[in-house]
Amino acid sequence: MPIPGLHLTQIGSGDFLLDPSKSLNISERDRLIVSIVEYLLRVRAERLYYDLSDLALIDQVYYAWLDALARAAQAVNVRMICIRMQPTAAFALSKFLHKMPVFQTALEIQGR
Amino acid sequence: MTADNTLSEKEKALFELKVGNIASYLEVPGQKYFCGDNRLMDNEELADLTREFESLVVSLLGSENPKNMDSTELQAMKAFFGNLSHRILMRGGHVEDVVRYTQTLQLALIEALEKTSGIAFRQSRSVLLYFTNIFYELIMAVFRTYLDEREHTLQAQQDEIRETATPITEIWDGVLTLPIIGTLDSSRTMLVMEALLNRIAKDHAKAVVMDLTGVKNIDSQVSHHLIQMVRAVQLMGSDAIVTGIHPEIARALVSLNIDFNNITTRASMSDGLKEAFRRMGITVSH
């Protein structure tokens, strides 16, 4: 069943790519997290790559969404890795973060 | 601003005067301060300059209200002195030369007007006061230009120092080095951070070695900026390795309660590079 506002694609054994679209409605955070975690459990995911390449800015609301999703994924033993963060987004995020987030970050999907 | 409109006899005579043939008197201060050994101007240029000043004097004294300090004639004269100041400074002259020239020109002008008209202007307090007020404005114009030039030069020097003091180099495929030299202030940290993050995105740098050997002191605000810079590098998915922290800086960071957890530090740039290579699986043999 497709989840509105995002695409989940398998990119390797246990690896999945979450590609958010502009229509992603993070105000429905709880419903989205349940749907994503259900999917991750069903496909036996190990790593979830969250593509941030289309996001020029990450504000506190969006960060809260990433944080909540990463924690939920962690609860079902899936590691969330945010990839392709733009310099402007990293700059904005670093201004209000006081410690490193629960999710990992990487320039690219590992191995590419 | 309009000055008192009551005119003394000498002032009336001054403003009704048909000024002309005073250039030879007005050239004398220029010869003294700009020509000869000073080599700031040749005789031909000085002659042009003097003629222009003479025509400005004619316009000012013949204007509707010569005592109006906001008149376009006086503004034109101020612009003339501003340009002169700019020209002299660009040629290596000093602001003192222009100020002394302007002061001497005031005396030369009054003397020239007196000699060509036969009226004893130097005996009139109101005429002397009038010229003092005018030349005060002209000297202010000279100083304004000097200060603008100085500010412009300082800004250009600061920009140049900033550019050269933060060279971001790709020392190996995917490894960037950033030696930070001098004092880190907020605006410089922001510039460095912007340049560094863009470079990480462009080069897909996996590791950044930030060397603080050249940083001699640090305050609370800057240390937070530094941590912010490290965090931004990590958020982009690169490894940040901070090297060359002086004992004094380490002590300052402790007293500022800066958390260095999750930040990789090494004693020297060389150790930092080794760590970067190790993380990337690169072996360097002697």
Short mmCIF file of C-alpha atoms in Angstrom, two decimals:
data_model
loop_
_atom_site.label_atom_id
_atom_site.label_comp_id
_atom_site.label_asym_id
_atom_site.label_seq_id
_atom_site.Cartn_x
_atom_site.Cartn_y
_atom_site.Cartn_z
CA MET A 1 0.00 0.00 0.00
CA PRO A 2 1.62 3.34 -1.01
CA ILE A 3 2.24 5.90 1.73
CA PRO A 4 1.14 9.40 0.70
CA GLY A 5 3.96 11.95 0.34
CA LEU A 6 6.89 9.56 0.07
CA HIS A 7 8.37 6.71 -1.95
CA LEU A 8 10.01 3.70 -0.34
CA THR A 9 12.27 1.71 -2.62
CA GLN A 10 14.43 -1.32 -1.94
CA ILE A 11 18.02 -0.56 -3.02
CA GLY A 12 19.84 -3.64 -1.71
CA SER A 13 19.61 -6.46 0.72
CA GLY A 14 17.95 -4.94 3.80
CA ASP A 15 18.53 -1.39 2.50
CA PHE A 16 15.64 0.92 1.65
CA LEU A 17 15.51 4.45 0.30
CA LEU A 18 12.89 6.89 1.57
CA ASP A 19 12.38 9.67 -0.94
CA PRO A 20 10.04 12.36 0.44
CA SER A 21 7.99 14.36 -2.05
CA LYS A 22 6.78 17.93 -1.72
CA SER A 23 3.34 16.68 -0.69
CA LEU A 24 4.68 15.00 2.47
CA ASN A 25 2.48 16.18 5.32
CA ILE A 26 4.57 15.89 8.48
CA SER A 27 1.75 17.25 10.62
CA GLU A 28 0.36 13.69 10.35
CA ARG A 29 3.57 12.42 11.89
CA ASP A 30 2.10 9.59 14.00
CA ARG A 31 0.08 8.09 11.14
CA LEU A 32 3.09 8.31 8.80
CA ILE A 33 5.44 6.68 11.32
CA VAL A 34 3.05 3.76 11.86
CA SER A 35 2.76 3.19 8.10
CA ILE A 36 6.52 3.40 7.52
CA VAL A 37 7.43 1.14 10.45
CA GLU A 38 4.80 -1.39 9.34
CA TYR A 39 6.44 -1.43 5.91
CA LEU A 40 9.97 -1.74 7.33
CA LEU A 41 8.92 -4.70 9.48
CA ARG A 42 7.17 -6.40 6.59
CA VAL A 43 10.18 -6.18 4.30
CA ARG A 44 12.69 -6.99 7.09
CA ALA A 45 14.62 -3.77 6.59
CA GLU A 46 17.98 -3.16 8.26
CA ARG A 47 18.84 0.32 7.03
CA LEU A 48 16.63 3.19 5.96
CA TYR A 49 18.23 5.90 3.83
CA TYR A 50 16.34 9.19 4.02
CA ASP A 51 17.10 11.38 0.99
CA LEU A 52 17.33 15.09 1.96
CA SER A 53 18.61 16.36 -1.39
CA ASP A 54 15.45 18.35 -2.16
CA LEU A 55 15.41 20.09 1.21
CA ALA A 56 17.19 23.45 1.23
CA LEU A 57 16.28 24.11 4.85
CA ILE A 58 15.61 21.96 7.88
CA ASP A 59 13.72 23.78 10.61
CA GLN A 60 12.85 22.56 14.08
CA VAL A 61 9.53 21.10 12.95
CA TYR A 62 11.12 19.05 10.19
CA TYR A 63 13.94 18.02 12.50
CA ALA A 64 11.39 16.79 15.06
CA TRP A 65 9.86 14.65 12.32
CA LEU A 66 13.26 13.16 11.36
CA ASP A 67 14.08 12.56 15.02
CA ALA A 68 10.76 10.80 15.71
CA LEU A 69 11.06 8.62 12.60
CA ALA A 70 14.67 7.68 13.46
CA ARG A 71 13.67 6.70 17.01
CA ALA A 72 10.73 4.64 15.78
CA ALA A 73 12.97 2.89 13.26
CA GLN A 74 15.55 2.25 15.98
CA ALA A 75 12.81 0.60 18.06
CA VAL A 76 12.39 -2.03 15.35
CA ASN A 77 16.14 -2.42 14.84
CA VAL A 78 16.37 -0.34 11.67
CA ARG A 79 19.16 2.23 11.35
CA MET A 80 18.12 5.51 9.73
CA ILE A 81 20.77 7.35 7.71
CA CYS A 82 20.05 10.79 6.29
CA ILE A 83 21.87 11.33 3.05
CA ARG A 84 22.61 14.20 0.66
CA MET A 85 21.96 16.97 3.17
CA GLN A 86 22.44 20.34 1.48
CA PRO A 87 24.98 22.83 2.91
CA THR A 88 22.20 25.33 3.68
CA ALA A 89 20.22 22.67 5.54
CA ALA A 90 23.31 21.54 7.49
CA PHE A 91 24.05 25.14 8.39
CA ALA A 92 20.49 25.80 9.59
CA LEU A 93 20.30 22.54 11.53
CA SER A 94 23.68 23.04 13.21
CA LYS A 95 22.44 26.36 14.58
CA PHE A 96 19.82 24.87 16.85
CA LEU A 97 21.19 21.38 17.53
CA HIS A 98 22.95 20.95 20.84
CA LYS A 99 24.02 17.35 20.24
CA MET A 100 24.27 15.05 17.28
CA PRO A 101 20.93 13.61 16.16
CA VAL A 102 19.87 10.01 16.73
CA PHE A 103 20.02 9.33 13.00
CA GLN A 104 23.29 8.91 11.15
CA THR A 105 24.31 11.13 8.26
CA ALA A 106 26.21 10.28 5.08
CA LEU A 107 27.08 12.03 1.88
CA GLU A 108 25.72 9.17 -0.21
CA ILE A 109 24.24 5.72 0.08
CA GLN A 110 27.10 3.62 1.47
CA GLY A 111 29.04 1.76 -1.18
CA ARG A 112 28.23 4.31 -3.89
CA MET B 1 21.11 75.98 6.98
CA THR B 2 21.03 79.68 6.10
CA ALA B 3 23.34 82.08 7.85
CA ASP B 4 22.53 85.59 9.03
CA ASN B 5 21.47 87.63 5.99
CA THR B 6 22.62 91.01 7.36
CA LEU B 7 25.69 91.92 5.33
CA SER B 8 28.51 94.23 6.30
CA GLU B 9 29.79 96.79 3.79
CA LYS B 10 32.83 94.64 3.03
CA GLU B 11 30.70 91.55 2.55
CA LYS B 12 28.45 93.44 0.15
CA ALA B 13 31.53 94.57 -1.75
CA LEU B 14 32.83 91.00 -1.78
CA PHE B 15 29.63 89.56 -3.19
CA GLU B 16 29.36 92.29 -5.85
CA LEU B 17 32.97 91.88 -6.90
CA LYS B 18 33.77 90.89 -10.49
CA VAL B 19 36.34 88.24 -9.69
CA GLY B 20 38.96 87.51 -12.30
CA ASN B 21 42.69 87.07 -12.94
CA ILE B 22 43.41 85.59 -9.53
CA ALA B 23 44.69 82.22 -10.79
CA SER B 24 48.35 83.18 -10.42
CA TYR B 25 47.80 83.87 -6.68
CA LEU B 26 45.89 80.64 -6.22
CA GLU B 27 48.57 78.52 -7.85
CA VAL B 28 51.13 79.31 -5.14
CA PRO B 29 49.75 76.89 -2.46
CA GLY B 30 49.45 74.12 -5.07
CA GLN B 31 53.07 74.65 -6.12
CA LYS B 32 54.13 74.34 -2.51
CA TYR B 33 52.18 71.23 -1.53
CA PHE B 34 51.66 69.23 -4.75
CA CYS B 35 54.39 70.13 -7.23
CA GLY B 36 58.17 70.05 -7.19
CA ASP B 37 59.64 67.43 -4.88
CA ASN B 38 56.21 66.29 -3.78
CA ARG B 39 55.48 65.02 -7.32
CA LEU B 40 51.78 64.76 -6.76
CA MET B 41 50.81 66.95 -9.70
CA ASP B 42 52.49 68.61 -12.69
CA ASN B 43 52.25 72.33 -13.48
CA GLU B 44 49.70 71.84 -16.25
CA GLU B 45 47.35 69.89 -14.01
CA LEU B 46 47.78 72.48 -11.26
CA ALA B 47 46.88 75.25 -13.69
CA ASP B 48 43.67 73.38 -14.67
CA LEU B 49 42.88 72.76 -11.02
CA THR B 50 43.36 76.43 -10.16
CA ARG B 51 41.19 77.62 -13.07
CA GLU B 52 38.44 75.26 -11.95
CA PHE B 53 38.66 76.52 -8.38
CA GLU B 54 38.58 80.11 -9.59
CA SER B 55 35.40 79.50 -11.57
CA LEU B 56 33.84 77.85 -8.50
CA VAL B 57 34.75 80.93 -6.42
CA VAL B 58 33.14 83.16 -9.05
CA SER B 59 29.97 81.02 -8.97
CA LEU B 60 29.82 81.00 -5.17
CA LEU B 61 30.41 84.72 -4.61
CA GLY B 62 28.03 85.62 -7.43
CA SER B 63 25.29 83.24 -6.31
CA GLU B 64 21.90 84.40 -5.05
CA ASN B 65 22.85 83.85 -1.41
CA PRO B 66 26.62 83.23 -1.00
CA LYS B 67 26.16 82.65 2.75
CA ASN B 68 23.80 79.75 2.22
CA MET B 69 25.73 76.71 3.38
CA ASP B 70 23.40 74.38 1.46
CA SER B 71 23.72 76.15 -1.89
CA THR B 72 24.50 74.08 -4.97
CA GLU B 73 27.54 76.32 -5.58
CA LEU B 74 29.03 75.38 -2.21
CA GLN B 75 28.12 71.71 -2.78
CA ALA B 76 30.02 71.85 -6.08
CA MET B 77 33.02 73.32 -4.30
CA LYS B 78 32.87 70.56 -1.65
CA ALA B 79 32.73 67.94 -4.39
CA PHE B 80 35.76 69.58 -6.01
CA PHE B 81 37.77 69.27 -2.78
CA GLY B 82 36.52 65.72 -2.23
CA ASN B 83 37.77 64.74 -5.70
CA LEU B 84 41.06 66.55 -5.15
CA SER B 85 41.57 64.73 -1.86
CA HIS B 86 40.80 61.39 -3.55
CA ARG B 87 43.26 62.15 -6.36
CA ILE B 88 46.08 63.13 -4.00
CA LEU B 89 45.55 60.12 -1.72
CA MET B 90 45.52 57.73 -4.68
CA ARG B 91 48.88 59.17 -5.75
CA GLY B 92 50.42 58.47 -2.37
CA GLY B 93 49.91 61.92 -0.89
CA HIS B 94 48.85 62.52 2.68
CA VAL B 95 45.65 64.04 3.97
CA GLU B 96 47.81 66.63 5.76
CA ASP B 97 49.02 67.89 2.34
CA VAL B 98 45.44 68.51 1.20
CA VAL B 99 44.41 70.11 4.49
CA ARG B 100 47.43 72.44 4.53
CA TYR B 101 46.84 73.26 0.87
CA THR B 102 43.20 74.12 1.61
CA GLN B 103 44.15 76.33 4.57
CA THR B 104 46.84 78.13 2.58
CA LEU B 105 44.47 78.50 -0.35
CA GLN B 106 42.03 80.34 1.94
CA LEU B 107 44.69 82.94 2.79
CA ALA B 108 45.81 83.15 -0.85
CA LEU B 109 42.24 83.68 -2.03
CA ILE B 110 41.57 86.55 0.40
CA GLU B 111 44.90 88.14 -0.50
CA ALA B 112 44.16 87.77 -4.24
CA LEU B 113 40.71 89.33 -3.88
CA GLU B 114 42.17 92.20 -1.86
CA LYS B 115 44.96 92.89 -4.35
CA THR B 116 42.75 92.73 -7.46
CA SER B 117 39.96 94.86 -5.95
CA GLY B 118 41.92 97.23 -3.72
CA ILE B 119 39.45 96.57 -0.86
CA ALA B 120 41.02 95.64 2.48
CA PHE B 121 39.14 92.39 3.03
CA ARG B 122 41.70 91.18 5.58
CA GLN B 123 40.62 94.05 7.84
CA SER B 124 37.02 92.86 7.86
CA ARG B 125 36.06 90.38 10.57
CA SER B 126 32.82 89.48 8.79
CA VAL B 127 34.64 88.63 5.53
CA LEU B 128 37.27 86.59 7.39
CA LEU B 129 34.52 84.79 9.28
CA TYR B 130 32.65 84.12 6.04
CA PHE B 131 35.71 82.50 4.41
CA THR B 132 36.52 80.59 7.59
CA ASN B 133 33.05 79.05 7.53
CA ILE B 134 33.33 78.17 3.85
CA PHE B 135 36.79 76.62 4.16
CA TYR B 136 35.78 74.77 7.30
CA GLU B 137 33.19 72.97 5.17
CA LEU B 138 35.81 72.31 2.48
CA ILE B 139 38.25 70.80 4.99
CA MET B 140 35.41 68.62 6.28
CA ALA B 141 34.88 67.40 2.70
CA VAL B 142 38.59 66.56 2.49
CA PHE B 143 38.43 64.57 5.73
CA ARG B 144 35.24 62.78 4.70
CA THR B 145 36.94 61.59 1.53
CA TYR B 146 40.00 60.54 3.48
CA LEU B 147 37.91 58.53 5.95
CA ASP B 148 35.89 56.90 3.14
CA GLU B 149 39.12 55.94 1.36
CA ARG B 150 40.60 54.57 4.55
CA GLU B 151 37.49 52.53 5.31
CA HIS B 152 37.45 51.21 1.77
CA THR B 153 41.12 50.21 2.00
CA LEU B 154 40.63 48.52 5.37
CA GLN B 155 37.61 46.60 4.07
CA ALA B 156 39.57 45.45 1.01
CA GLN B 157 42.49 44.35 3.21
CA GLN B 158 40.16 42.50 5.56
CA ASP B 159 38.52 40.70 2.62
CA GLU B 160 41.92 39.72 1.29
CA ILE B 161 43.10 38.46 4.67
CA ARG B 162 39.90 36.45 5.04
CA GLU B 163 40.38 34.87 1.64
CA THR B 164 43.99 33.94 2.23
CA ALA B 165 43.61 32.97 5.88
CA THR B 166 41.14 30.17 5.19
CA PRO B 167 42.43 28.11 2.30
CA ILE B 168 40.37 24.96 1.88
CA THR B 169 42.52 22.37 0.12
CA GLU B 170 41.67 18.91 -1.13
CA ILE B 171 44.82 17.20 0.06
CA TRP B 172 43.67 13.75 -1.06
CA ASP B 173 40.63 12.45 -2.89
CA GLY B 174 37.78 13.13 -0.46
CA VAL B 175 39.98 14.70 2.25
CA LEU B 176 39.82 18.45 2.83
CA THR B 177 42.12 20.46 5.06
CA LEU B 178 41.25 23.79 6.57
CA PRO B 179 44.04 25.50 8.50
CA ILE B 180 42.50 28.34 10.48
CA ILE B 181 44.90 31.20 11.16
CA GLY B 182 44.40 34.31 13.25
CA THR B 183 41.39 35.43 15.19
CA LEU B 184 38.09 33.73 14.62
CA ASP B 185 35.17 36.12 14.91
CA SER B 186 31.54 35.39 14.23
CA SER B 187 31.41 36.81 10.71
CA ARG B 188 34.60 35.04 9.68
CA THR B 189 33.41 31.74 11.13
CA MET B 190 30.19 32.07 9.13
CA LEU B 191 32.14 32.72 5.93
CA VAL B 192 34.46 29.79 6.57
CA MET B 193 31.52 27.53 7.36
CA GLU B 194 29.67 28.51 4.20
CA ALA B 195 32.75 27.93 2.04
CA LEU B 196 33.54 24.64 3.75
CA LEU B 197 30.02 23.17 3.49
CA ASN B 198 29.76 24.10 -0.19
CA ARG B 199 33.16 22.53 -0.81
CA ILE B 200 32.11 19.31 0.95
CA ALA B 201 29.03 19.11 -1.29
CA LYS B 202 31.05 19.90 -4.43
CA ASP B 203 33.94 17.50 -3.77
CA HIS B 204 31.94 14.85 -1.90
CA ALA B 205 34.57 15.10 0.82
CA LYS B 206 34.45 12.25 3.29
CA ALA B 207 36.74 13.86 5.86
CA VAL B 208 37.67 17.38 6.87
CA VAL B 209 40.74 18.14 8.97
CA MET B 210 40.32 21.51 10.68
CA ASP B 211 43.65 22.70 12.05
CA LEU B 212 43.58 25.29 14.83
CA THR B 213 47.35 25.59 15.27
CA GLY B 214 47.16 29.22 14.15
CA VAL B 215 44.35 30.15 16.54
CA LYS B 216 45.80 31.77 19.63
CA ASN B 217 42.68 32.65 21.56
CA ILE B 218 39.02 31.84 21.55
CA ASP B 219 35.95 33.19 23.31
CA SER B 220 32.59 31.72 24.20
CA GLN B 221 30.79 32.84 21.07
CA VAL B 222 33.53 31.69 18.73
CA SER B 223 33.88 28.31 20.44
CA HIS B 224 30.18 27.75 19.91
CA HIS B 225 30.58 28.70 16.26
CA LEU B 226 33.43 26.23 16.01
CA ILE B 227 31.31 23.45 17.45
CA GLN B 228 28.51 24.48 15.11
CA MET B 229 30.90 24.23 12.17
CA VAL B 230 32.02 20.74 13.22
CA ARG B 231 28.40 19.67 13.67
CA ALA B 232 27.39 21.02 10.26
CA VAL B 233 30.25 19.05 8.67
CA GLN B 234 29.10 15.90 10.44
CA LEU B 235 25.48 16.51 9.45
CA MET B 236 26.51 16.56 5.82
CA GLY B 237 27.92 13.10 6.38
CA SER B 238 31.62 13.95 6.53
CA ASP B 239 34.03 13.16 9.33
CA ALA B 240 35.32 16.27 11.09
CA ILE B 241 38.74 16.00 12.73
CA VAL B 242 39.93 18.97 14.78
CA THR B 243 43.68 19.30 15.24
CA GLY B 244 46.27 21.63 16.74
CA ILE B 245 44.32 22.78 19.80
CA HIS B 246 46.72 24.82 21.96
CA PRO B 247 46.74 24.08 25.71
CA GLU B 248 45.34 27.58 26.30
CA ILE B 249 42.47 26.91 23.91
CA ALA B 250 41.82 23.52 25.54
CA ARG B 251 41.65 25.22 28.94
CA ALA B 252 39.32 27.87 27.57
CA LEU B 253 37.04 25.24 26.02
CA VAL B 254 36.84 23.41 29.36
CA SER B 255 36.02 26.57 31.27
CA LEU B 256 33.42 27.47 28.65
CA ASN B 257 31.82 24.05 29.21
CA ILE B 258 32.12 23.08 25.55
CA ASP B 259 31.19 19.47 24.92
CA PHE B 260 33.80 17.71 22.79
CA ASN B 261 31.99 14.36 22.81
CA ASN B 262 31.46 13.03 19.30
CA ILE B 263 34.22 15.29 18.01
CA THR B 264 37.43 13.64 16.91
CA THR B 265 40.53 15.57 17.93
CA ARG B 266 44.19 14.93 17.21
CA ALA B 267 47.31 16.72 18.43
CA SER B 268 48.65 17.77 15.05
CA MET B 269 47.57 18.18 11.46
CA SER B 270 49.74 15.18 10.58
CA ASP B 271 47.92 12.99 13.13
CA GLY B 272 44.61 14.33 11.82
CA LEU B 273 45.49 13.35 8.26
CA LYS B 274 46.56 9.88 9.41
CA GLU B 275 43.19 9.49 11.13
CA ALA B 276 41.34 10.66 8.02
CA PHE B 277 43.27 8.21 5.85
CA ARG B 278 42.69 5.40 8.34
CA ARG B 279 38.95 5.99 8.26
CA MET B 280 38.99 5.91 4.49
CA GLY B 281 41.02 2.73 4.45
CA ILE B 282 44.05 4.43 2.90
CA THR B 283 47.48 3.21 3.95
CA VAL B 284 50.39 5.58 3.64
CA SER B 285 53.80 3.92 3.84
CA HIS B 286 57.15 5.61 4.33
#
